[in-house]
PDB file of C-alpha atoms in Angstrom:
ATOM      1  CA  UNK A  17      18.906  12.200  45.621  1.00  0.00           C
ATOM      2  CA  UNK A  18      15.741  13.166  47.366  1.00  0.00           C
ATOM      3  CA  UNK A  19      12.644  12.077  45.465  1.00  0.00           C
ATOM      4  CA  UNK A  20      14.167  10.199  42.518  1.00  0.00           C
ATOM      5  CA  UNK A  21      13.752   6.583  42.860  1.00  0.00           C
ATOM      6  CA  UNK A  22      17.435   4.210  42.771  1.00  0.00           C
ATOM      7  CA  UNK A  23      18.275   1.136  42.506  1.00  0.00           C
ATOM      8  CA  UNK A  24      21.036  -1.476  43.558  1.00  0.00           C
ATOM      9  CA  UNK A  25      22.118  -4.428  43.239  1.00  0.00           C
ATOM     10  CA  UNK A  26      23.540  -6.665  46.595  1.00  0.00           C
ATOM     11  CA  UNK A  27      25.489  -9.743  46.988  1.00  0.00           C
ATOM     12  CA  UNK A  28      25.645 -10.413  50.325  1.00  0.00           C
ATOM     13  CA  UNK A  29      27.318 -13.677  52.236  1.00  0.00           C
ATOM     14  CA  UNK A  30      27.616 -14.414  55.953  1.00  0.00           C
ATOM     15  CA  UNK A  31      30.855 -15.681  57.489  1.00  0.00           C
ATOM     16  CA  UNK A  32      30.724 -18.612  60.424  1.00  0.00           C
ATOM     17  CA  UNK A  33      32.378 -18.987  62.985  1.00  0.00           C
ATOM     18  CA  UNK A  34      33.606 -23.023  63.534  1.00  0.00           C
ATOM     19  CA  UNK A  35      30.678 -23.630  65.574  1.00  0.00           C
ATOM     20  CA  UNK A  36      28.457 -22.890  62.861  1.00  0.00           C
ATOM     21  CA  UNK A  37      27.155 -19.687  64.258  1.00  0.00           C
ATOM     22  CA  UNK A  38      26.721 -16.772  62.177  1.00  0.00           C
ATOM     23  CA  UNK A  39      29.501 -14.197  63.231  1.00  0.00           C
ATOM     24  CA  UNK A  40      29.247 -11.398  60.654  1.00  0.00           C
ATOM     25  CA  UNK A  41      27.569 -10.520  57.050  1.00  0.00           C
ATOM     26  CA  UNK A  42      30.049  -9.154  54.353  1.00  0.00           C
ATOM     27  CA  UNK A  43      27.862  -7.355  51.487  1.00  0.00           C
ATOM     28  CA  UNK A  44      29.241  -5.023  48.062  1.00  0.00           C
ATOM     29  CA  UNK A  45      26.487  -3.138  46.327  1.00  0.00           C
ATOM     30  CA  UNK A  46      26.341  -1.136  43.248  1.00  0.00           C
ATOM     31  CA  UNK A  47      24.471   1.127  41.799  1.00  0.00           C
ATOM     32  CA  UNK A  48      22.692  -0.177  38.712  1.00  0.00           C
ATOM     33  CA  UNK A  49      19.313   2.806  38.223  1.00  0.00           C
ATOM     34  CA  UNK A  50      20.587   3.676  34.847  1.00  0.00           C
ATOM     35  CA  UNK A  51      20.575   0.037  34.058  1.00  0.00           C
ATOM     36  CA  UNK A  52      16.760  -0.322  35.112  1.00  0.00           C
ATOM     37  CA  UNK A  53      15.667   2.477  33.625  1.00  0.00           C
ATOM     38  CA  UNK A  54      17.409   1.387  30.367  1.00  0.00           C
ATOM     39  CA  UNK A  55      15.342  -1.846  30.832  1.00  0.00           C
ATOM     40  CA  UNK A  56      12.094   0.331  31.289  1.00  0.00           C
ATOM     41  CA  UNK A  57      12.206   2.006  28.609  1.00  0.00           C
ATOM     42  CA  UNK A  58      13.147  -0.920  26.366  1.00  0.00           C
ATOM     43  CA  UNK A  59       9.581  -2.880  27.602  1.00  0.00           C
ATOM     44  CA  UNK A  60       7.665   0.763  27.088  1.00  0.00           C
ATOM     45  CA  UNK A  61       9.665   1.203  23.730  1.00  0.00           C
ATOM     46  CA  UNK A  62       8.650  -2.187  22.861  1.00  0.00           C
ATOM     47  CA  UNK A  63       4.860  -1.934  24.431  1.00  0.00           C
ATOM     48  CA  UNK A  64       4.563   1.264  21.581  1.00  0.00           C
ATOM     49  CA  UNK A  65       5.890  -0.868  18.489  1.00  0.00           C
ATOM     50  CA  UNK A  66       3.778  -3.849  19.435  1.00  0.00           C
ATOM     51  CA  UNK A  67       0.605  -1.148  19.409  1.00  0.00           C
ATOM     52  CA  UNK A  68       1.843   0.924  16.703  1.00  0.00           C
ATOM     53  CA  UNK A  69       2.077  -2.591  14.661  1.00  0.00           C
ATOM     54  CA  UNK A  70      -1.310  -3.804  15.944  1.00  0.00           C
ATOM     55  CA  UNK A  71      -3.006  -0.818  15.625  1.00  0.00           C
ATOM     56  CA  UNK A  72      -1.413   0.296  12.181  1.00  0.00           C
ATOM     57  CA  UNK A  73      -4.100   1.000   9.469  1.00  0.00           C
ATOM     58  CA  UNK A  74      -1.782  -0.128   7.095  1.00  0.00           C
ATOM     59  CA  UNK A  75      -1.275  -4.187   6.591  1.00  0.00           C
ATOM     60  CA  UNK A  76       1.928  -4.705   8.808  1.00  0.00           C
ATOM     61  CA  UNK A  77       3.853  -7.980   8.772  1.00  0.00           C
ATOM     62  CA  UNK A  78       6.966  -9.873   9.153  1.00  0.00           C
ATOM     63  CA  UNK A  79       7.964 -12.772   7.612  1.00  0.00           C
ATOM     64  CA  UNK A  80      11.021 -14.772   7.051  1.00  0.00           C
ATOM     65  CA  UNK A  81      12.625 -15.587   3.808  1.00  0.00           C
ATOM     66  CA  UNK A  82      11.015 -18.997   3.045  1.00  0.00           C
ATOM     67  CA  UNK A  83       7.661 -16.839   3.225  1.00  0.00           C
ATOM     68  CA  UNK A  84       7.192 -18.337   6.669  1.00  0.00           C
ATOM     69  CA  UNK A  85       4.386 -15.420   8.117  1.00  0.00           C
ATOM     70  CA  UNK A  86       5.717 -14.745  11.689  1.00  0.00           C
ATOM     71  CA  UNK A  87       3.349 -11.752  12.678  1.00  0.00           C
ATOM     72  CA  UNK A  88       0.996  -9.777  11.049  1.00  0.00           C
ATOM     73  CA  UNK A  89      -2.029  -7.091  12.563  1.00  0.00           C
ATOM     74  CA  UNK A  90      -5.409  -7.257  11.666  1.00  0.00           C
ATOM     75  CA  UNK A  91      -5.141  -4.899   8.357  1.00  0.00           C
ATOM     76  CA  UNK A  92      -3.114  -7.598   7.124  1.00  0.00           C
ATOM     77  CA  UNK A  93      -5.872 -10.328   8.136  1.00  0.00           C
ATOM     78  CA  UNK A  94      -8.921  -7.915   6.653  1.00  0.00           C
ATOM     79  CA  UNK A  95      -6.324  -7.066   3.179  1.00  0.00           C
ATOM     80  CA  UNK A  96      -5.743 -10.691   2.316  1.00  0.00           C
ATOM     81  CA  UNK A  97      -9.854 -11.775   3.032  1.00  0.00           C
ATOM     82  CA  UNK A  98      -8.164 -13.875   5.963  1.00  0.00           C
ATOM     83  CA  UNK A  99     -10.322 -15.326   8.597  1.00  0.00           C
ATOM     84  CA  UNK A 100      -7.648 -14.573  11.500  1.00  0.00           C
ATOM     85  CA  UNK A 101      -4.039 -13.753  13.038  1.00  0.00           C
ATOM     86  CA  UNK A 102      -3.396 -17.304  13.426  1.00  0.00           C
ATOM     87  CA  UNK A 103      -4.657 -18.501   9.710  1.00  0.00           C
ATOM     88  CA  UNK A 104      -2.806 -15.764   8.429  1.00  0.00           C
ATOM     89  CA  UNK A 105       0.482 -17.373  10.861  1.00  0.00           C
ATOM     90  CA  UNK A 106      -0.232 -20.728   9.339  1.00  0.00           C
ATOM     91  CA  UNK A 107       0.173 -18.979   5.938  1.00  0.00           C
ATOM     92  CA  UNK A 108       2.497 -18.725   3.276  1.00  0.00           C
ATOM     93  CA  UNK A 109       2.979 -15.589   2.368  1.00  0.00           C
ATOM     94  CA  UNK A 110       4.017 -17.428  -1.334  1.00  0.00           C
ATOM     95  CA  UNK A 111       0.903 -18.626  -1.464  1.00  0.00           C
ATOM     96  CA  UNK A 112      -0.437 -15.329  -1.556  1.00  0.00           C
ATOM     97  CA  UNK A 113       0.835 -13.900  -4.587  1.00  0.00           C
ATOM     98  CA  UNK A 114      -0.402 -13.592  -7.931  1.00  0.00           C
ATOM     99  CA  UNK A 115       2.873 -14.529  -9.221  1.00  0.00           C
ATOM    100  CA  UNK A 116       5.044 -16.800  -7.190  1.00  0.00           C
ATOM    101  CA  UNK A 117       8.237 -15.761  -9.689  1.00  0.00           C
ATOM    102  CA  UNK A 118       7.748 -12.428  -8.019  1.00  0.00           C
ATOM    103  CA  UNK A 119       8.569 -13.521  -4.568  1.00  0.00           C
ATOM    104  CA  UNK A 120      12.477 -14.845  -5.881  1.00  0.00           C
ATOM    105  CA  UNK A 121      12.580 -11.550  -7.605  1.00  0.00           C
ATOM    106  CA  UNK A 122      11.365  -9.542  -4.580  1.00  0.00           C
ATOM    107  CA  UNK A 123      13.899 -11.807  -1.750  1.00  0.00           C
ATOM    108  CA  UNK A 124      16.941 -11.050  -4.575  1.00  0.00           C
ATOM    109  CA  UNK A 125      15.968  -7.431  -4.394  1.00  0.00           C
ATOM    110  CA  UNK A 126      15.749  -6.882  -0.883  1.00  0.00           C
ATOM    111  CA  UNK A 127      19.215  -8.523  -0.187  1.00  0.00           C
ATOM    112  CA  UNK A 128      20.821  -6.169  -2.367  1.00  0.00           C
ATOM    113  CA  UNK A 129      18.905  -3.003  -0.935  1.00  0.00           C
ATOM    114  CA  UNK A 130      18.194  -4.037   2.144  1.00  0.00           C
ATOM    115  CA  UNK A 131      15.323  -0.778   2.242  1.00  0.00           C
ATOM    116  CA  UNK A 132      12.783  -0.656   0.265  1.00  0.00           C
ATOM    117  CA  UNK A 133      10.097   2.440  -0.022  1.00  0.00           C
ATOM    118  CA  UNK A 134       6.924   2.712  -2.262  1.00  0.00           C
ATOM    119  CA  UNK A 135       7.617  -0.602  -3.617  1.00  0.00           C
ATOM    120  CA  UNK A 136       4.568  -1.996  -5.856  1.00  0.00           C
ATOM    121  CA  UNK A 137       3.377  -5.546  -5.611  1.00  0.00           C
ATOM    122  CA  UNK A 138       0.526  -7.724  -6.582  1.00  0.00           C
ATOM    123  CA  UNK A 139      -1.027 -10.009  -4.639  1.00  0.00           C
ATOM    124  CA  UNK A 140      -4.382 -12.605  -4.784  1.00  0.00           C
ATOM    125  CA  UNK A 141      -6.693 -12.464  -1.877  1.00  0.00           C
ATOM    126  CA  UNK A 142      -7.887 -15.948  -0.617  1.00  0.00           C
ATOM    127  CA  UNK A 143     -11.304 -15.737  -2.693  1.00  0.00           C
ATOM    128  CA  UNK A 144      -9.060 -15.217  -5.811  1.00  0.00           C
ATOM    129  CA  UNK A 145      -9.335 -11.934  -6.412  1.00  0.00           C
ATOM    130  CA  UNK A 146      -6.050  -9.238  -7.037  1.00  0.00           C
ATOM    131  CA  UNK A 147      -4.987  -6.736  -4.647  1.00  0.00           C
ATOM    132  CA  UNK A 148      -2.033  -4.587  -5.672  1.00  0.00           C
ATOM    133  CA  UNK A 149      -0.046  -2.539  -2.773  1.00  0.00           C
ATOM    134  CA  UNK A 150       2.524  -0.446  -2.205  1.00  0.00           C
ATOM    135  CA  UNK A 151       4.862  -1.378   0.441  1.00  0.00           C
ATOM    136  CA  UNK A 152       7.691  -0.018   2.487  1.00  0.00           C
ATOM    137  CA  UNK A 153      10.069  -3.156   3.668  1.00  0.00           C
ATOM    138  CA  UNK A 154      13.148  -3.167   5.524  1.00  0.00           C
ATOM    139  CA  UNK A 155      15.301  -6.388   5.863  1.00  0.00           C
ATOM    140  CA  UNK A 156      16.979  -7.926   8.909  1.00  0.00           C
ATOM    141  CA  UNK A 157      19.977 -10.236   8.756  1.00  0.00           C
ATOM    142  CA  UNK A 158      21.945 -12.183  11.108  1.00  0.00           C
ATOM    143  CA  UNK A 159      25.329 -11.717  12.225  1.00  0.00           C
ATOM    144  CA  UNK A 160      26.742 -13.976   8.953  1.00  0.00           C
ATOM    145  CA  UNK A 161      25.164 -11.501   6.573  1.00  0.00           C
ATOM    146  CA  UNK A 162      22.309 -14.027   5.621  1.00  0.00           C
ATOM    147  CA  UNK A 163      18.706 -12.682   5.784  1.00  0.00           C
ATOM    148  CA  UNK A 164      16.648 -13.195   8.245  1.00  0.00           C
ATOM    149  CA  UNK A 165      13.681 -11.420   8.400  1.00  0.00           C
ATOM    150  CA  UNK A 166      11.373  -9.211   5.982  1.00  0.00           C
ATOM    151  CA  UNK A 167       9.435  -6.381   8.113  1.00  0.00           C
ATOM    152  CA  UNK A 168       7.081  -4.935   5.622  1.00  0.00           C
ATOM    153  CA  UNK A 169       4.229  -1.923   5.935  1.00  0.00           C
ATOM    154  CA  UNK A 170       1.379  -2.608   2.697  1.00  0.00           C
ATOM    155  CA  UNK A 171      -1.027  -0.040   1.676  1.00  0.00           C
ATOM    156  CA  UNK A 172      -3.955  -1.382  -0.928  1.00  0.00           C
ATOM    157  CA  UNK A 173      -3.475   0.407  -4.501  1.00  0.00           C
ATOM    158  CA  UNK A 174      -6.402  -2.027  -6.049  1.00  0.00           C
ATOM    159  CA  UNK A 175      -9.159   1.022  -6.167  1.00  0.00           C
ATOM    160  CA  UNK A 176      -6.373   3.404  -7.541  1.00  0.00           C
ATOM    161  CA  UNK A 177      -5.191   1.049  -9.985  1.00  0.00           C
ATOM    162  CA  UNK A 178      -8.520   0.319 -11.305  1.00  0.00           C
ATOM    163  CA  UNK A 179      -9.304   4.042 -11.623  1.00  0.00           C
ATOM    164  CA  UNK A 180      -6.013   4.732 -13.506  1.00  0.00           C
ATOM    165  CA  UNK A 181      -6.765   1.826 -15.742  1.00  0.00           C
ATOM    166  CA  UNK A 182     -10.766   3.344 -16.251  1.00  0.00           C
ATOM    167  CA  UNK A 183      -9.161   7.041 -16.429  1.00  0.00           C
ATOM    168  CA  UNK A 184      -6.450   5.684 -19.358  1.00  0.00           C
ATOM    169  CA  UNK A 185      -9.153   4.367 -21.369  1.00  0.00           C
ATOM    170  CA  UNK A 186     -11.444   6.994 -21.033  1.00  0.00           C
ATOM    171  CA  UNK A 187      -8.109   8.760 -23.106  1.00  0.00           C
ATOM    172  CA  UNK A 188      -8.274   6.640 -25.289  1.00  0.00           C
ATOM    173  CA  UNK A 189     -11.670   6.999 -26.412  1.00  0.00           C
ATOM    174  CA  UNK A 190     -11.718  10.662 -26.187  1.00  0.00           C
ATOM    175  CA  UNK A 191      -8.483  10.660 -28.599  1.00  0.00           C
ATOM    176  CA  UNK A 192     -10.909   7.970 -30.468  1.00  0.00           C
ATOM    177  CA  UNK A 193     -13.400  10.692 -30.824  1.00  0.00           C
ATOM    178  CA  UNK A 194     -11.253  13.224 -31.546  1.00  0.00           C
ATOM    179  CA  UNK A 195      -9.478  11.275 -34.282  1.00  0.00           C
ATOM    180  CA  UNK A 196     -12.339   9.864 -35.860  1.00  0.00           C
ATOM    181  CA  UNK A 197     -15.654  12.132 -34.595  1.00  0.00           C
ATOM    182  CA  UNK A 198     -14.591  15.728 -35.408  1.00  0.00           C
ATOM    183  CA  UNK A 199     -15.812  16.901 -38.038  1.00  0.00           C
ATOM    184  CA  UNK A 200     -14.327  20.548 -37.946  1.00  0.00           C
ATOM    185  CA  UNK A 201     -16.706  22.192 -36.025  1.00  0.00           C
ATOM    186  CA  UNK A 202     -19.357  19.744 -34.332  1.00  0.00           C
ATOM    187  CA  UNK A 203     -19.598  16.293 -33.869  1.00  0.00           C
ATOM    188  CA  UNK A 204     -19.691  13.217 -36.427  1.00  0.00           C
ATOM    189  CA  UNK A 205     -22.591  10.688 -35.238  1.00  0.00           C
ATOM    190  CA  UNK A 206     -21.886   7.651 -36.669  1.00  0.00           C
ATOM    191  CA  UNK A 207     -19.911   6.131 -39.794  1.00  0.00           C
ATOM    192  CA  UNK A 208     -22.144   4.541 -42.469  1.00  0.00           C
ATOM    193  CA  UNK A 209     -21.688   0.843 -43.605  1.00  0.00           C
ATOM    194  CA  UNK A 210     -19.667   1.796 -46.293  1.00  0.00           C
ATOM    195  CA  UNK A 211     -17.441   3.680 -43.732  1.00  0.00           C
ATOM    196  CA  UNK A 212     -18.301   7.229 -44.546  1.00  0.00           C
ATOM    197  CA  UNK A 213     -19.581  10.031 -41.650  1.00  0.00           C
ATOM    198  CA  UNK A 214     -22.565  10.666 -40.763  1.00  0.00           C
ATOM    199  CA  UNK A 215     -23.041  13.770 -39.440  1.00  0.00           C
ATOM    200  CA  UNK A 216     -20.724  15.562 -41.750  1.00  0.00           C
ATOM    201  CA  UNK A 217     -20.146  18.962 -43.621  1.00  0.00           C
ATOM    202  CA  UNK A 218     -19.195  16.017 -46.277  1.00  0.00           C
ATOM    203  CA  UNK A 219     -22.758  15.193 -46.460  1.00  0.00           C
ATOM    204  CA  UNK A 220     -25.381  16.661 -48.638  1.00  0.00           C
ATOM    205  CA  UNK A 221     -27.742  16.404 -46.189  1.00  0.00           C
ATOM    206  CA  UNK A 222     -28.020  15.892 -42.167  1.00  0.00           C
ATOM    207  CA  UNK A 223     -24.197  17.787 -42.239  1.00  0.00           C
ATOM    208  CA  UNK A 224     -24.998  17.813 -38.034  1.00  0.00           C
ATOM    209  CA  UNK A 225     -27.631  16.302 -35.414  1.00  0.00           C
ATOM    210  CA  UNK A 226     -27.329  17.370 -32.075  1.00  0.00           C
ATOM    211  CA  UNK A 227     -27.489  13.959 -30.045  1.00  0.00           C
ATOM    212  CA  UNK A 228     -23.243  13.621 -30.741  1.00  0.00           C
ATOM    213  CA  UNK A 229     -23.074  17.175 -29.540  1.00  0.00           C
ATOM    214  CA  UNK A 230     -25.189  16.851 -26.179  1.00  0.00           C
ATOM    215  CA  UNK A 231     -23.743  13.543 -25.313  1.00  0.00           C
ATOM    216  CA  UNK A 232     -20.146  14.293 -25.690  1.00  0.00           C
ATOM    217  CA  UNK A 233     -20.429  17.685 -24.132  1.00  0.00           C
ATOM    218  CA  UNK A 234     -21.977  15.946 -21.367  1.00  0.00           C
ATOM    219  CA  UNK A 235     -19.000  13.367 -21.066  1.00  0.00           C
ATOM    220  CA  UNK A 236     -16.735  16.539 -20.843  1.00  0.00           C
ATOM    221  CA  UNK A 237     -14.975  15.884 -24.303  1.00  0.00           C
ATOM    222  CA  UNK A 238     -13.677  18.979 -26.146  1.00  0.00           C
ATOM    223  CA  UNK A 239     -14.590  21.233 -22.439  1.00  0.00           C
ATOM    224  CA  UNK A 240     -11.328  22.064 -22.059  1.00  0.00           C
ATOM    225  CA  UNK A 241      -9.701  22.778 -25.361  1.00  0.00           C
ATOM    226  CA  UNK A 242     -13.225  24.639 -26.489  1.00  0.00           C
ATOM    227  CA  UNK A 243     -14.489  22.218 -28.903  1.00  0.00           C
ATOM    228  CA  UNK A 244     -17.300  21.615 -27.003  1.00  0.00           C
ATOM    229  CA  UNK A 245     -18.124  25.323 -27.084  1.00  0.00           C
ATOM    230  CA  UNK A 246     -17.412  24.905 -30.828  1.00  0.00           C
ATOM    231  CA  UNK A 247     -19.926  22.404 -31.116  1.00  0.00           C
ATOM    232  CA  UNK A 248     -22.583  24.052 -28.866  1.00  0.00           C
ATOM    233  CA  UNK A 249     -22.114  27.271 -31.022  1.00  0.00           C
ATOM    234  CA  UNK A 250     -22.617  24.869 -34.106  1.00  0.00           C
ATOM    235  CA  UNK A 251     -26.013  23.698 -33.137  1.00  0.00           C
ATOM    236  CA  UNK A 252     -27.230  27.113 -32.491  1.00  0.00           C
ATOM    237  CA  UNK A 253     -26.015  28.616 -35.951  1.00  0.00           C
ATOM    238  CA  UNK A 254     -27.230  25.450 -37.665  1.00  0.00           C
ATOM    239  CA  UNK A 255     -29.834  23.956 -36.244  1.00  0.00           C
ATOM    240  CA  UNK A 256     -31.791  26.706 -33.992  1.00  0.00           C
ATOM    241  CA  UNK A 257     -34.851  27.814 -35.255  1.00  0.00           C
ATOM    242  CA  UNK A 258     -37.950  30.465 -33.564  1.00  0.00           C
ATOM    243  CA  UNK A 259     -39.809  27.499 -32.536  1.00  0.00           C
ATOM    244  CA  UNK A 260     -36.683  25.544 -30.979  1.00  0.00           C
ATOM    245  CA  UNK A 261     -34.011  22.953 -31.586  1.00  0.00           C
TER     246      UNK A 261
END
């Protein structure tokens, strides 16, 4: 049709006559556009995954199942502390975990599911260090069944993980305080060396001090079930005079 580009696809032959000479040319054609523009947009289709995979902020990589790293982007490179593509290529991928049990664990795991998504591993970096990520891996086997490929897509969880770890025992010591520091209405400051409060309406004398008050008010403990308030309100009622604190 008028402005769309075709293609075909000749075999031609020419038929002699016994002298040799060249008496006509027999040809058949077909028509094989769809056939091109299937192969077009495969090398385009695969043009976009090999920059979406190069280009990915995530750490992209496939390896096979002996660990055997057969592509990876730079994410991957910069994750692992890697110096390039082709150190990471002449890599293990074993190598680079923090427990090498996990890899049998992980390859028995994938068989079975064949997808997996917001799967957590840990991994060492080459100066030692750990790096835990969350991963989304599909598997690719071979026409037997038997795997033959691990595509994977990592995301670094190390910052997160360390805050959860810092945000769990910061729980712990507020329950600490709570457990061991409240006195009632204010703050305990300290525990004597016979292991009674300090700080207490138990004591005779010096019942509250306002340094346990300011510096747990200021670490937010008690702000949101009012004990803070509690303990603010105790200073003033206790400890507020006309010429100050």
């Amino acid at each position: 049709t008028e402005g769309n580009l075709e293609w075909q696809e000749w075999t031609d032959r020419a038929i002699f006559d016994d002298e040799g000479r060249i008496i006509e040319y027999q040809s058949i054609g077909k028509d094989i556009t769809k056939r091109k523009k299937a192969e077009i947009d495969l090398l385009r289709s695969e043009e976009q995954y090999r920059q979406f995979f190069e280009t990915n902020i995530s750490a992209s990589y496939i390896t096979k199942p002996d660990g055997r790293i057969v592509a990876c982007n730079e994410a991957f490179v910069k994750l692992f502390g890697l110096d390039s593509i082709q150190e990471a290529l002449n890599t293990n991928i074993q190598v680079i975990y923090s427990d090498v049990q996990d890899r049998g664990q992980f390859l028995d795991l994938i068989q079975k599911e064949r997808h997996l998504a917001s799967y957590e591993s840990r991994f060492r970096r080459m100066n030692g260090k750990i790096v835990d990520v969350i991963e989304n891996i599909s598997a690719a086997f071979d026409e037997s069944g038997k795997l033959s490929g691990i595509f994977g897509f990592m995301v670094d969880l190390t910052e997160l993980k360390n805050f959860e770890q810092q945000f769990h025992q910061a729980q712990k010591m507020e329950a600490t305080v709570f457990a061991q520091g409240w006195d009632g209405a204010w703050f305990r400051r300290a525990y004597d060396d016979f292991g009674q409060p300090v700080g207490s309406l138990e004591n005779e004398e010096g019942q509250i001090f306002i340094e346990p008050q300011g510096i747990c008010v200021m670490a937010g403990i008690g702000i949101e079930d009012g004990r803070a308030l509690q303990a603010l309100d105790s200073v003033a009622q206790r400890l507020a005079t006309p010429h100050g604190i």
